[in-house]
C-alpha cells in the first residue's frame, strides 16, 4: 500500500573538458563526495552538497595506467581512504586521498574484466583475462586463483558441492564478466558472457570454492546484483518478445521474475538499496539515443510494483544507492549532470476529517493506480477495488480538500483531475466504480516543467502548490503557485507564481479543517505558507523549529489549537517541538485521537481534546520506594492496592505493523503487516469514543448494535450518564425493540460503575474518582425498565419483565412466578370467552372433562414458555422452592416438570400436603423450606393444639420476639412465651433484661436470681418484697449486696445501700472512704454528727492517699521521661539507617535480639524495667486509678495485656507469628519492636477521666483539712506530669505506631482540667467541682 515519494532533489553539474563524458563514479556517503572518471582518464572529486569540484587528477599524466586502456571499475575504499581503479589492460591503481597521489599497485598481464571488493573491504576479487578469478587481500597479497567457469557436474543443474568435471566448458571467447557480493561478504556471484551471447552464472564462496552452478538460462543479460539481505540474485533476460528481470537463489535455481513495462529499452544496470526493499533499474531508451530511464520497483505480497520512473534527457553513465541512506539515489549522466533523489515511504490516503471521506487509498503501479475506499472495504494488495489507467507512469499526486478526487502528474508531463464517478458505497456487487477523469492536459515543458515538480498539495478547487527544485546547490528551491481552469474535459493553467524558499523544502502540508498551509524545510523549521490572489508567500520567521528534519508531518486541531505532529527517520514522534514518543514507526490522525504504532509492537491513542502530554519521564524517577528500603519506622512501605482498571490508550499489534489509515469519523484502523496483507482492527479507544457520542445523542438502537458487535459491556449504556438514561428510558425501549436484545441488556447489569474500571474516558479532563461499586444500580434499572415495559405492552415484553425480577438483588422470584401465575389465569379466561362466543361452552358452566383438558393445554402454552425462559436464568431447584412457598400446587407441578426431580419423590409429598388443613399445610411447607418465621405464624393459626410445637419452634430458632408479637393478645399463652424469652436472655448473659421479662410474667424467683447476679440491688430488693422476704432476710440480703458492690468498686452504691436499707451509717462512711469519695464521706459524717470519725478515719486516709499519690506521680513522671528519651533515640537512629537504605535489624546475630543488635547500646537510659514498676499502685488510691484506666482506655494495648500474653497459640499458627509476639512482649533494648513497645507503655500512662476526678477530690479534701501546701504540691506534681505528656504528644504522633487521634483530644482535655484545679487551689474559700473527662 505504500508509495515512494520524492521529498528532496539536489542537482549539480560536474565540469568536464570539451567533448568529455563521465564514464564511472563511486560515492563516499560520509563526505557526500562523488569520485568520477571522465574521458581521457581524468579523475574528478565532486561535492554534491557544495556543488563544486574538490580536486581533479589526470591519470595519464601521472603515468600509472596505459594510454589507450579503459577503466572497467572504480570503487571508493573507506578503510584505505583511497580510490581503487582497474583497467582493461590489467592495471590496478590506488589513488590515496590523503597524499593526493596515485600508485599502480599491481598489473595483470592478461588484463582485467571486472573488479569487486567485499563489503568489509578485506578481499578483492579480480576477473582476469586468463579466465580466472584472482583473490587478493587489501595488502595486495594473492590468496588463491581459480578458473572463472569450472565445469558443471553432469548429475544436476546445480550443486552445493562441485563434483569431478566431466564436460569442460569452452570459455576462450569470454566477452564480459560481472561480479556482485552478498551483503555479509560470505558469497559472491559471477556471470560471464561470451561472444555468442551465452551467459554462465556461478556462485562462489569467500574461501574461493564454487558454491553453486546457475540454472541454464538463454539470453541472460550482463547486469547482476545480489540483494544485500542475501535472499535473491537479480539479473535480466532479453528474449525476442519481452525483457524480464529474473531472480536466482543462492543455490543457482530460478526464483521468480517480472517483465519490464518500458518498451524498446535495454537494462544497463540493476541496483538494490541498503534495506533490500527497493530495486532500481537503469534503462537505455532504444527509441531515443540520448534518453535514459531510471525505474524503482518494490515487491509486496509476491507482486512487483513500479513505484517510480525518472526520465532523463541524457544517457546515464552510472547510478548508485547511498550505502548510508537507503532512500538516497545518486544518478549521473554522461554530460556530467548529477542528481541526488531522496525518497520516503508514504501511504497515499484521503484524510479530510469528515464522514463523507471514503478514505480512498491509492497504490501506484506504474501507469496504473489501484484504488480502494478503506471506509467500505480493505482489499488486500495486489488486489484492489478498482483501477485507473494513466497515459504514463505516475510522477506524483495530490488529494482534493473538498471531495474524494485527486490530481495526477505523469512522467510525460500530463496533468489529470480525477473525481466524480459513481457512488463509492458498495452495492450488491463487490466491484466499486473508480473516479472518472474530469479533465486532463499535456503541459508544455516551456510553460511548466511538471516532471521536475514534487510535493504537490491541492489547496482550493482551482489552486495547488508544489516545489520546484534548485538547478544547483548554490540556488534554492521555489514554491510554485499554480491556478488551473477546467473547461469541459480540458484543463488549462491560468496562473503561475513562484516564491523562493529560504532552505530546501522537505514537505508541504495543507489542513482542510483550518485551511492552513505549511512548509517544512530540511533544517526542521516549519513556516506558514500564505496564499493570496495569484501569489504565495512564506512567513519570515518559522512557526516552530523541530529538533530535526521529519519526512512525515501532519496538522491537527489539538485542544482548540492547531499543532504540528511530525515523525523523524529515527522514530521520534513530536507534537510541535515536544517529544511524544521515541519509538514510533507510523502515525495517523483521527478526528478525536492521534494514533501511532511503536517499535515495541503497540498501538497507542492520544486524545486531541486535552493538551498534549508532557515528555515521557524515566521510569526510575517515577518509581516508588523499594520494598527493601525501610521507612523511618523500620517497616517496608505498604504496596498500593491494585485497582481493576483497563487502559484503552494502548493495545498490542503484530510485529512490524504500520498504520495505513485511521478512517475519519469511524472506528476502523487499517494496518499493513510486513508481508503486505491488510488487517482491519476496531480499537476500544475509538469504539468507546464513538459510543459516547452516540449515547449523548440518545441513539440507543445503533449504539446497542455496535456494542453487541464489538463485545462492549452493556453497563456503559447506563453508567455513562445514569440520570440521562433514566430520563430517556422510554427512548431506549422504543429503539431497542428486540426481545433478546432487552434480555441481554438486563442480564448484563451489575452493581459496578464501568466508567471507572472498564471504560475510563481518555478524553475526559480528569481521571474518575470514587468507589467503582454502585449499590442498588441493578435494582433501580430493573424497576424503571419494568415500569416502562409494562406501560408499553406487558404482554409483548413478558420475558424482559421476568428478567428484571430475576436480575434484582436479591432476586424477586416470587413476583416472577406470580406473573406467570397471572399469565396462566388470564389466558384461561380468554380461551373460555372465545369458546363461549362460538357456542361451545358457557363461561359460568363447567365443561366436560375433554374440553377442560384442551383448555388447560391451551392455557399453559404461554405460561410454559415463560417458565422455560425463567428456568434458563435461575436454578430450577431454587425456583421449585419458591413455587412451593407460594402454596400453588399447579405452579409447583409445572416447575417440578422442568427439573430433574423424580416424580416419585415430590408427588407423594404434594399429595400429603393437599390432605392437611390449610394452616398446617403452610407450616409444613415453611418448615421444609426452613422459613421459620412464616412457619411460626402458620402454626399459631393452626390452633391451641399445636402450641407446644410453636414453643419448640420458638426455642430452637430464637423466634422469641416474633412469638411475643404473635401471642401478644393471647393472655393464656403469652406468659409461656415470655418465660422462654427470659431463659434465652439469661443464658446469653443479658440478665437485666431477663429479670424484667421474668418479672412481667410472674417468674419472681428467676427475676430475683437475675437481678442478684448482676448486683441490681434496687430491683433485687423489690422482687424480694414480692417473694415475701422478712425484714431480717431483707437486711441480710442488703449486707450481701453491699459486700458485692464493694468488691466491684461501686463504693458509692454500697454506701447508699448500707445507709438506707441497713441503717448502718458508719459502715456507709467506711465504704465511701475506701472508694476515696471524700466529699460524700464528710457530708454523711456531718449529717449524723460523726466528728470523731472525721478526725480518726477520714483525715488519716486523706493523708495516706496524698502520700501514695505523690509517690506514684513522681515514679510515673520519671518513667515516662525515660521512655520518651529512649523513644527519641530509637527513632533518630532508624531515620539515619533509612537514609542509608539499611534495615537496622538485618544484622541480628541471635534470634532473641540481645545486645548484638545494631540498635543496642545507643543510650544509657534503660527501658527494660519491670512491668509492675510502670504502675507502682500499692495504695488504695493507686489501685482505684489503675482500675479506672483499665476500664476507660479504649485504644491501644495495655501494659498488663502485653505482660500476660501467655499460653498456647491456636493450631495452625506459624512459628513466625509466635516469635513476633515474643519480641513485642519482651520490648528489649534494640529489638525490632522496641519502638512500638515504648509507645504502648507510654499510652497506658495517660491519666484517665476517673483518675482526674479522684485527683480533684483529693485536692478538695486536703483543702478541707487545711493542708493547702500539700494541695499545692499535689497539684504541681499532677500539672507537671500533664505538661510532660502534652510536650511528647507530637513525638508519639510522628511514630509509625502513633497513638490514635483521640490522644491529642485527651491532651487538650488535660490542659482544661489543669486550669480548673489551679482555680481550686487559688480560691480556698470556694469548692470547685473538677471537669469530668470521659474517654
Short mmCIF file of N, CA and C in Angstrom, two decimals, residues 1128-1175:
data_model
loop_
_atom_site.label_atom_id
_atom_site.label_comp_id
_atom_site.label_asym_id
_atom_site.label_seq_id
_atom_site.Cartn_x
_atom_site.Cartn_y
_atom_site.Cartn_z
N UNK A 1128 12.90 8.81 71.42
CA UNK A 1128 13.54 9.75 70.51
C UNK A 1128 14.84 9.20 69.95
N UNK A 1129 15.62 8.50 70.77
CA UNK A 1129 16.88 7.92 70.30
C UNK A 1129 16.61 6.82 69.27
N UNK A 1130 15.63 5.96 69.56
CA UNK A 1130 15.31 4.86 68.63
C UNK A 1130 14.88 5.41 67.28
N UNK A 1131 14.02 6.43 67.30
CA UNK A 1131 13.51 6.95 66.04
C UNK A 1131 14.62 7.67 65.25
N UNK A 1132 15.47 8.41 65.95
CA UNK A 1132 16.56 9.11 65.27
C UNK A 1132 17.49 8.13 64.57
N UNK A 1133 17.81 7.02 65.23
CA UNK A 1133 18.69 6.03 64.61
C UNK A 1133 18.02 5.33 63.43
N UNK A 1134 16.72 5.09 63.55
CA UNK A 1134 16.02 4.49 62.42
C UNK A 1134 16.03 5.40 61.20
N UNK A 1135 15.87 6.69 61.41
CA UNK A 1135 15.91 7.64 60.30
C UNK A 1135 17.28 7.65 59.65
N UNK A 1136 18.32 7.55 60.44
CA UNK A 1136 19.67 7.54 59.88
C UNK A 1136 19.89 6.29 59.03
N UNK A 1137 19.46 5.14 59.53
CA UNK A 1137 19.61 3.91 58.75
C UNK A 1137 18.76 3.94 57.49
N UNK A 1138 17.56 4.54 57.59
CA UNK A 1138 16.68 4.62 56.41
C UNK A 1138 17.31 5.46 55.31
N UNK A 1139 17.99 6.54 55.68
CA UNK A 1139 18.64 7.37 54.68
C UNK A 1139 19.77 6.62 53.97
N UNK A 1140 20.38 5.66 54.69
CA UNK A 1140 21.44 4.85 54.08
C UNK A 1140 20.90 3.64 53.37
N UNK A 1141 19.57 3.42 53.44
CA UNK A 1141 18.97 2.26 52.79
C UNK A 1141 19.29 0.96 53.47
N UNK A 1142 19.48 1.00 54.78
CA UNK A 1142 19.86 -0.20 55.53
C UNK A 1142 18.74 -0.54 56.50
N UNK A 1143 18.41 -1.82 56.56
CA UNK A 1143 17.47 -2.29 57.58
C UNK A 1143 18.24 -2.45 58.87
N UNK A 1144 17.89 -1.71 59.93
CA UNK A 1144 18.69 -1.76 61.16
C UNK A 1144 18.60 -3.09 61.89
N UNK A 1145 17.78 -4.02 61.43
CA UNK A 1145 17.60 -5.28 62.17
C UNK A 1145 18.13 -6.50 61.42
N UNK A 1146 18.67 -6.31 60.22
CA UNK A 1146 19.13 -7.47 59.45
C UNK A 1146 20.46 -8.01 59.93
N UNK A 1147 21.18 -7.26 60.77
CA UNK A 1147 22.49 -7.73 61.26
C UNK A 1147 22.36 -8.45 62.59
N UNK A 1148 21.17 -8.82 62.98
CA UNK A 1148 20.95 -9.54 64.24
C UNK A 1148 21.65 -10.90 64.18
N UNK A 1149 22.41 -11.20 65.25
CA UNK A 1149 23.14 -12.48 65.27
C UNK A 1149 22.46 -13.52 66.13
N UNK A 1150 21.65 -13.09 67.11
CA UNK A 1150 20.92 -14.04 67.94
C UNK A 1150 19.43 -13.79 67.80
N UNK A 1151 18.65 -14.88 67.72
CA UNK A 1151 17.22 -14.69 67.46
C UNK A 1151 16.49 -13.97 68.57
N UNK A 1152 17.05 -13.93 69.77
CA UNK A 1152 16.33 -13.26 70.85
C UNK A 1152 16.58 -11.77 70.87
N UNK A 1153 17.32 -11.25 69.92
CA UNK A 1153 17.53 -9.81 69.82
C UNK A 1153 18.30 -9.25 70.99
N UNK A 1154 19.41 -9.90 71.37
CA UNK A 1154 20.17 -9.43 72.52
C UNK A 1154 21.06 -8.27 72.11
N UNK A 1155 22.10 -8.02 72.88
CA UNK A 1155 22.89 -6.80 72.71
C UNK A 1155 23.70 -6.78 71.43
N UNK A 1156 23.66 -7.86 70.61
CA UNK A 1156 24.40 -7.83 69.36
C UNK A 1156 23.71 -7.00 68.31
N UNK A 1157 22.50 -6.56 68.56
CA UNK A 1157 21.77 -5.75 67.58
C UNK A 1157 22.47 -4.43 67.38
N UNK A 1158 22.36 -3.91 66.17
CA UNK A 1158 22.98 -2.63 65.86
C UNK A 1158 22.29 -1.50 66.59
N UNK A 1159 21.09 -1.73 67.15
CA UNK A 1159 20.39 -0.68 67.86
C UNK A 1159 20.71 -0.68 69.34
N UNK A 1160 21.45 -1.67 69.81
CA UNK A 1160 21.71 -1.77 71.25
C UNK A 1160 22.84 -0.85 71.64
N UNK A 1161 22.84 -0.48 72.90
CA UNK A 1161 23.93 0.32 73.44
C UNK A 1161 23.96 1.74 72.98
N UNK A 1162 22.87 2.26 72.47
CA UNK A 1162 22.85 3.63 71.95
C UNK A 1162 22.46 4.62 73.03
N UNK A 1163 21.99 4.16 74.13
CA UNK A 1163 21.58 5.07 75.19
C UNK A 1163 21.84 4.42 76.52
N UNK A 1164 22.26 5.26 77.46
CA UNK A 1164 22.46 4.74 78.80
C UNK A 1164 21.14 4.52 79.51
N UNK A 1165 20.11 5.19 79.03
CA UNK A 1165 18.79 5.03 79.65
C UNK A 1165 18.26 3.65 79.34
N UNK A 1166 17.67 3.02 80.25
CA UNK A 1166 17.13 1.67 80.08
C UNK A 1166 15.62 1.72 80.16
N UNK A 1167 15.01 0.97 79.25
CA UNK A 1167 13.54 0.87 79.25
C UNK A 1167 13.09 -0.53 79.58
N UNK A 1168 14.02 -1.32 80.14
CA UNK A 1168 13.69 -2.72 80.42
C UNK A 1168 13.29 -2.91 81.87
N UNK A 1169 12.70 -1.92 82.49
CA UNK A 1169 12.27 -2.03 83.88
C UNK A 1169 11.16 -3.04 84.01
N UNK A 1170 10.91 -3.46 85.21
CA UNK A 1170 9.85 -4.44 85.44
C UNK A 1170 8.50 -3.90 85.07
N UNK A 1171 7.63 -4.81 84.74
CA UNK A 1171 6.30 -4.42 84.30
C UNK A 1171 5.52 -3.74 85.42
N UNK A 1172 5.70 -4.22 86.59
CA UNK A 1172 4.92 -3.65 87.70
C UNK A 1172 5.38 -2.27 88.08
N UNK A 1173 6.59 -1.89 87.70
CA UNK A 1173 7.09 -0.57 88.07
C UNK A 1173 6.39 0.53 87.31
N UNK A 1174 5.81 0.24 86.14
CA UNK A 1174 5.09 1.26 85.41
C UNK A 1174 3.84 1.69 86.16
N UNK A 1175 3.33 0.84 87.02
CA UNK A 1175 2.18 1.17 87.84
C UNK A 1175 2.46 0.69 89.27
#
